[in-house]
Short mmCIF file of C-alpha atoms in Angstrom, two decimals:
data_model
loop_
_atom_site.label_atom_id
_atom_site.label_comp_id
_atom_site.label_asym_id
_atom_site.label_seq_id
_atom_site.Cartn_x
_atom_site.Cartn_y
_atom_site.Cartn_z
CA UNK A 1 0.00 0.00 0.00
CA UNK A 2 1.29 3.03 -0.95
CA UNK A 3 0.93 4.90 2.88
CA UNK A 4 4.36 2.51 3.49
CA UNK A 5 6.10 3.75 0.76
CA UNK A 6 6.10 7.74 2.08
CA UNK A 7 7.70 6.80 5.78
CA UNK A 8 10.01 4.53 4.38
CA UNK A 9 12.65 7.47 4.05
CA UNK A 10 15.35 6.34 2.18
CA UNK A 11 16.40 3.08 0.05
CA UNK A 12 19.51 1.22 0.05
CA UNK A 13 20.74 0.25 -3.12
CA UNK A 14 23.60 -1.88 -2.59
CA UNK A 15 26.92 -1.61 -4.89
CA UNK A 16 27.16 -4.54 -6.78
CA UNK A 17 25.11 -5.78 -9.91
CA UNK A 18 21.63 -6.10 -7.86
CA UNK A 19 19.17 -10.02 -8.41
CA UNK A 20 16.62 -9.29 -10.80
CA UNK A 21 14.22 -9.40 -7.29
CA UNK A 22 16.40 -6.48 -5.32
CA UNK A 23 15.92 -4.13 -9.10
CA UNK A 24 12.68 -4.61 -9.32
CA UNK A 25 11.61 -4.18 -5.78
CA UNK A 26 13.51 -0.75 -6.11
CA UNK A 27 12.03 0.34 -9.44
CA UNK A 28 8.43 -0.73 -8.20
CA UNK A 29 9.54 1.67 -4.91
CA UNK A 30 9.89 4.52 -6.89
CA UNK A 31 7.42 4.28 -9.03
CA UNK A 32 4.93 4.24 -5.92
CA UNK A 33 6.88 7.02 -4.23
CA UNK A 34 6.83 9.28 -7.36
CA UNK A 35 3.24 8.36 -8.17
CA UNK A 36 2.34 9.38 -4.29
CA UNK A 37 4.04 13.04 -5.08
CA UNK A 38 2.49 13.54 -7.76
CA UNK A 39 -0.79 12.50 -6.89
CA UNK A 40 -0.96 14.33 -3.65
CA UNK A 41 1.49 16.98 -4.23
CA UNK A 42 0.86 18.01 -8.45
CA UNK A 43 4.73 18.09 -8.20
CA UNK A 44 6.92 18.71 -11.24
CA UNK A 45 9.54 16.33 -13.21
CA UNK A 46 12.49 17.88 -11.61
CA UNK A 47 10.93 18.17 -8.37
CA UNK A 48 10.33 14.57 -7.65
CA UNK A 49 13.51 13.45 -9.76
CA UNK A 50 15.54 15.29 -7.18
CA UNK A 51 13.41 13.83 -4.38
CA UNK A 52 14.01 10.12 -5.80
CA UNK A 53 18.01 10.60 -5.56
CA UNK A 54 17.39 12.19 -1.71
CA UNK A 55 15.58 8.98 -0.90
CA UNK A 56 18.76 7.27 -2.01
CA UNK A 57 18.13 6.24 -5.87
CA UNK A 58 21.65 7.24 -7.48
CA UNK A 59 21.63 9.31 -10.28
CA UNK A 60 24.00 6.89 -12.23
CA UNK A 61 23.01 3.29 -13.62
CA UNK A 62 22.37 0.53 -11.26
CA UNK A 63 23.24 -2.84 -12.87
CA UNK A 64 21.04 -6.08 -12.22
CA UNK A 65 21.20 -9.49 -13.61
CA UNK A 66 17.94 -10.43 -16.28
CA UNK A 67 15.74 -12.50 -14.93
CA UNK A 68 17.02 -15.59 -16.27
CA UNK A 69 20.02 -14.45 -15.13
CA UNK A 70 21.49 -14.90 -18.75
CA UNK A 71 22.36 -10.99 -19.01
CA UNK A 72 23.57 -8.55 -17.05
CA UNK A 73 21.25 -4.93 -17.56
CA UNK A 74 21.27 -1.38 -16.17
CA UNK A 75 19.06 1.17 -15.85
CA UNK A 76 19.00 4.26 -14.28
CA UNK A 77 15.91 4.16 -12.07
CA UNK A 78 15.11 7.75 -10.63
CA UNK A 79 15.49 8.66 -14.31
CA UNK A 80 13.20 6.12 -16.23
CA UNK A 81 10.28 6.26 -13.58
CA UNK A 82 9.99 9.93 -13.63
CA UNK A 83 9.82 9.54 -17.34
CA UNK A 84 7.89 6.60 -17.53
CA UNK A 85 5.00 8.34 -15.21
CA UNK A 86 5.36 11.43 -17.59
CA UNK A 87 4.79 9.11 -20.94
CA UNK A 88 1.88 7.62 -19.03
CA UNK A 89 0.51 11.10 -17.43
CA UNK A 90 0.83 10.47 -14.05
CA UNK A 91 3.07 13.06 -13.50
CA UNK A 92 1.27 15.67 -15.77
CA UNK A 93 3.08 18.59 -15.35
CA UNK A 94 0.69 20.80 -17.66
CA UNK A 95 -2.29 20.24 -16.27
CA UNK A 96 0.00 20.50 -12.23
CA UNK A 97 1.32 23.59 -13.19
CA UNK A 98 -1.99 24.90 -13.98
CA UNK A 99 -3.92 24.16 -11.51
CA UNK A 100 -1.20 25.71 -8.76
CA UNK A 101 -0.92 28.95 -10.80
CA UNK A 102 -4.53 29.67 -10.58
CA UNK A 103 -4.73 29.24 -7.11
CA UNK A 104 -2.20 31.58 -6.98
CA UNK A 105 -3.81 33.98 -9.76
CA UNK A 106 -7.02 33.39 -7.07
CA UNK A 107 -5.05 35.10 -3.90
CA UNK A 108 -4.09 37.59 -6.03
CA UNK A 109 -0.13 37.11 -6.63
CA UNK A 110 1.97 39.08 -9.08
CA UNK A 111 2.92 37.53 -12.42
CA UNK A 112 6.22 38.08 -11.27
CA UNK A 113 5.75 36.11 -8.13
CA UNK A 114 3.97 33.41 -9.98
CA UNK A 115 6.67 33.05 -11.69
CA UNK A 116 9.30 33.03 -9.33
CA UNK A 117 7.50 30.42 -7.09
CA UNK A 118 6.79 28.07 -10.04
CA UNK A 119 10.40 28.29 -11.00
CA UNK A 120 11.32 26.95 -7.13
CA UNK A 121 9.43 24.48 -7.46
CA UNK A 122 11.23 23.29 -10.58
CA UNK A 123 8.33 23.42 -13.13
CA UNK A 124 9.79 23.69 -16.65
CA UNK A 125 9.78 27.65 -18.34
CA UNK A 126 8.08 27.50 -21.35
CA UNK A 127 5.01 25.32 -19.18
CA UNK A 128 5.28 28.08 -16.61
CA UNK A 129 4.43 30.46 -19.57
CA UNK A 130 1.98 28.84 -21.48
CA UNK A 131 -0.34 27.87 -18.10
CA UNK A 132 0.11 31.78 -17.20
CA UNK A 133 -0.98 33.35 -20.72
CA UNK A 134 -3.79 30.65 -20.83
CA UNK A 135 -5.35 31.78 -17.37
CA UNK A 136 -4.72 35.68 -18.01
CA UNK A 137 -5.59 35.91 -22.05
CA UNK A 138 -9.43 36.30 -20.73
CA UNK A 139 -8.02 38.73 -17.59
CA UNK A 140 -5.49 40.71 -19.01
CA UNK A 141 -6.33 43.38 -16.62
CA UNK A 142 -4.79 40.84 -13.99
CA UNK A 143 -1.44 42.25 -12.82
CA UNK A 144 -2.88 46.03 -12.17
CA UNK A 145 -6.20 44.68 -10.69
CA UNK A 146 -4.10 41.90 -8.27
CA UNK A 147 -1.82 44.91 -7.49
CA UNK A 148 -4.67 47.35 -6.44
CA UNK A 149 -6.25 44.51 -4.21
CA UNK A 150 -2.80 44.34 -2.14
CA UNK A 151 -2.48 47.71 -2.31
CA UNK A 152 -5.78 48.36 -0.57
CA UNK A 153 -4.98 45.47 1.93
CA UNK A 154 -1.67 46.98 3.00
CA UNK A 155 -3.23 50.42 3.16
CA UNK A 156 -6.14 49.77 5.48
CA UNK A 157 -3.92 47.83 7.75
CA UNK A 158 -3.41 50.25 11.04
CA UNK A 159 0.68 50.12 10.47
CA UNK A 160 0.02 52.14 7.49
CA UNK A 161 -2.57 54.56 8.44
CA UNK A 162 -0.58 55.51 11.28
CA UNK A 163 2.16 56.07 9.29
CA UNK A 164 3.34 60.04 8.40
CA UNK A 165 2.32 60.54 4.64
CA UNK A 166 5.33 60.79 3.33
CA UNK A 167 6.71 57.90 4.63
CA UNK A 168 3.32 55.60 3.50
CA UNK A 169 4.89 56.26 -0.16
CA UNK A 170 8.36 54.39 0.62
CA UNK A 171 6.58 51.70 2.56
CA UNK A 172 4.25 51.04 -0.13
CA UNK A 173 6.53 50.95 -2.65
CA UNK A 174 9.45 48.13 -0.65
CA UNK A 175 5.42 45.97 0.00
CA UNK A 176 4.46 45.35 -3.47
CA UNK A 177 8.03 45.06 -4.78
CA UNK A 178 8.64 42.38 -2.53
CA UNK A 179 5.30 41.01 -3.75
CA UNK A 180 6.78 41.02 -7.38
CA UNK A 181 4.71 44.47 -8.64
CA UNK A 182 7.29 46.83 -10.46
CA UNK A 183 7.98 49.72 -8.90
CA UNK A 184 6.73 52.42 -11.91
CA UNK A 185 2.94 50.85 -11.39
CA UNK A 186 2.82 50.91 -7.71
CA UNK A 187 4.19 54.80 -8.20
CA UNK A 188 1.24 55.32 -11.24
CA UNK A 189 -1.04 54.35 -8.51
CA UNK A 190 0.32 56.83 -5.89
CA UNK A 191 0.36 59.39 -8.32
CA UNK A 192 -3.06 58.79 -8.76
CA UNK A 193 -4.09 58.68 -5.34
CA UNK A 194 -2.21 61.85 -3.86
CA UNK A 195 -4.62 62.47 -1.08
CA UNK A 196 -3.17 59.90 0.90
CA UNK A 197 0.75 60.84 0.55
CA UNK A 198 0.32 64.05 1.47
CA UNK A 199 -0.41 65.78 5.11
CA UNK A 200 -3.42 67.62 5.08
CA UNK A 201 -3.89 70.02 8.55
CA UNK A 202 -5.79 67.98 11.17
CA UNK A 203 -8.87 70.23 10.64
CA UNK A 204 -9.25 69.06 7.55
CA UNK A 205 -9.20 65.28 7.96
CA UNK A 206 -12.49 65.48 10.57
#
């Protein structure tokens, strides 16, 4: 049962040319372990290559006798799994990578962010791209309406208003870079909301 697979941390695969049992015990281990991440976790390629050699698979060619023990084979197991699940679309990372960029494109994350966080998570460029025009060619309004929603967060939150005027404009801008927004929209929205950058007399303001 696959439950087993997950706490059993790491393999041992023993250097010598393995019985045609000990291979295929370890290639039917990682193809469980990688069909667990990927299931559960919509995790890329890369991702759960590089989470097959942690576990203990080497990243070279194991050798193991045939079963008839006639031959002596190799095969490079981490490898072929991961791209055996991605010929049989198990690991489907089109259809991953969508689905976790519009959950991010639903809380409101920069492209930029998007981005950056699909790249850590070692999702392949030109899928990163194509999952990202797809969701925004019927919002391409996106990036200025995500960065007004933060904007409006950060500027209701009582840090802010209590903030001196001129010191809201630096403050905003560091937020939303460090959210990913570039810094000439955040200022195109300042500019267009001068009332709150600038001190106004205290009469005024009741």
């Amino acid at each position: 049962h696959r439950m087993g697979f997950k706490k059993a941390k790491q393999v041992d695969v023993p250097d010598r040319v393995l019985s045609y049992e000990e291979f295929t015990a370890l290639w039917d281990h990682a193809v469980s372990s990688a069909t667990w991440q990927a299931e559960n976790y919509l995790r890329s390629a890369n991702d759960i290559l590089d989470r097959l050699h942690r576990k203990g698979y080497s990243n070279e060619p194991v050798e193991y006798y045939s079963k008839d023990k006639s031959d002596i084979l190799s095969c490079d197991i981490a490898d072929e799994v991961v791209n055996h699940l991605v010929e049989k679309r198990v690991i489907d990372e089109k259809e991953f990578a969508s689905d976790k960029i519009l959950s991010m494109i639903y809380s409101g994350k920069s492209v930029n962010h998007i981005k950056q966080k699909m790249r850590q998570k070692r999702f392949r460029d030109d899928i990163i791209e194509e999952c990202i025009n797809e969701h925004l060619e019927s919002n391409p309004e996106y990036n200025n309406r995500s960065l007004t929603r933060q904007i409006e967060i950060l500027t209701r939150s009582p840090s802010f208003t209590r903030l001196d005027p001129v010191k809201r404009k630096d403050k905003l801008i560091r937020s939303m870079s460090s959210k990913g927004f570039s810094v000439s929209d955040t200022l195109s929205w300042i500019n267009s909301h001068p009332e709150m950058f600038t001190s106004q007399d205290s009469n005024e303001e009741w």
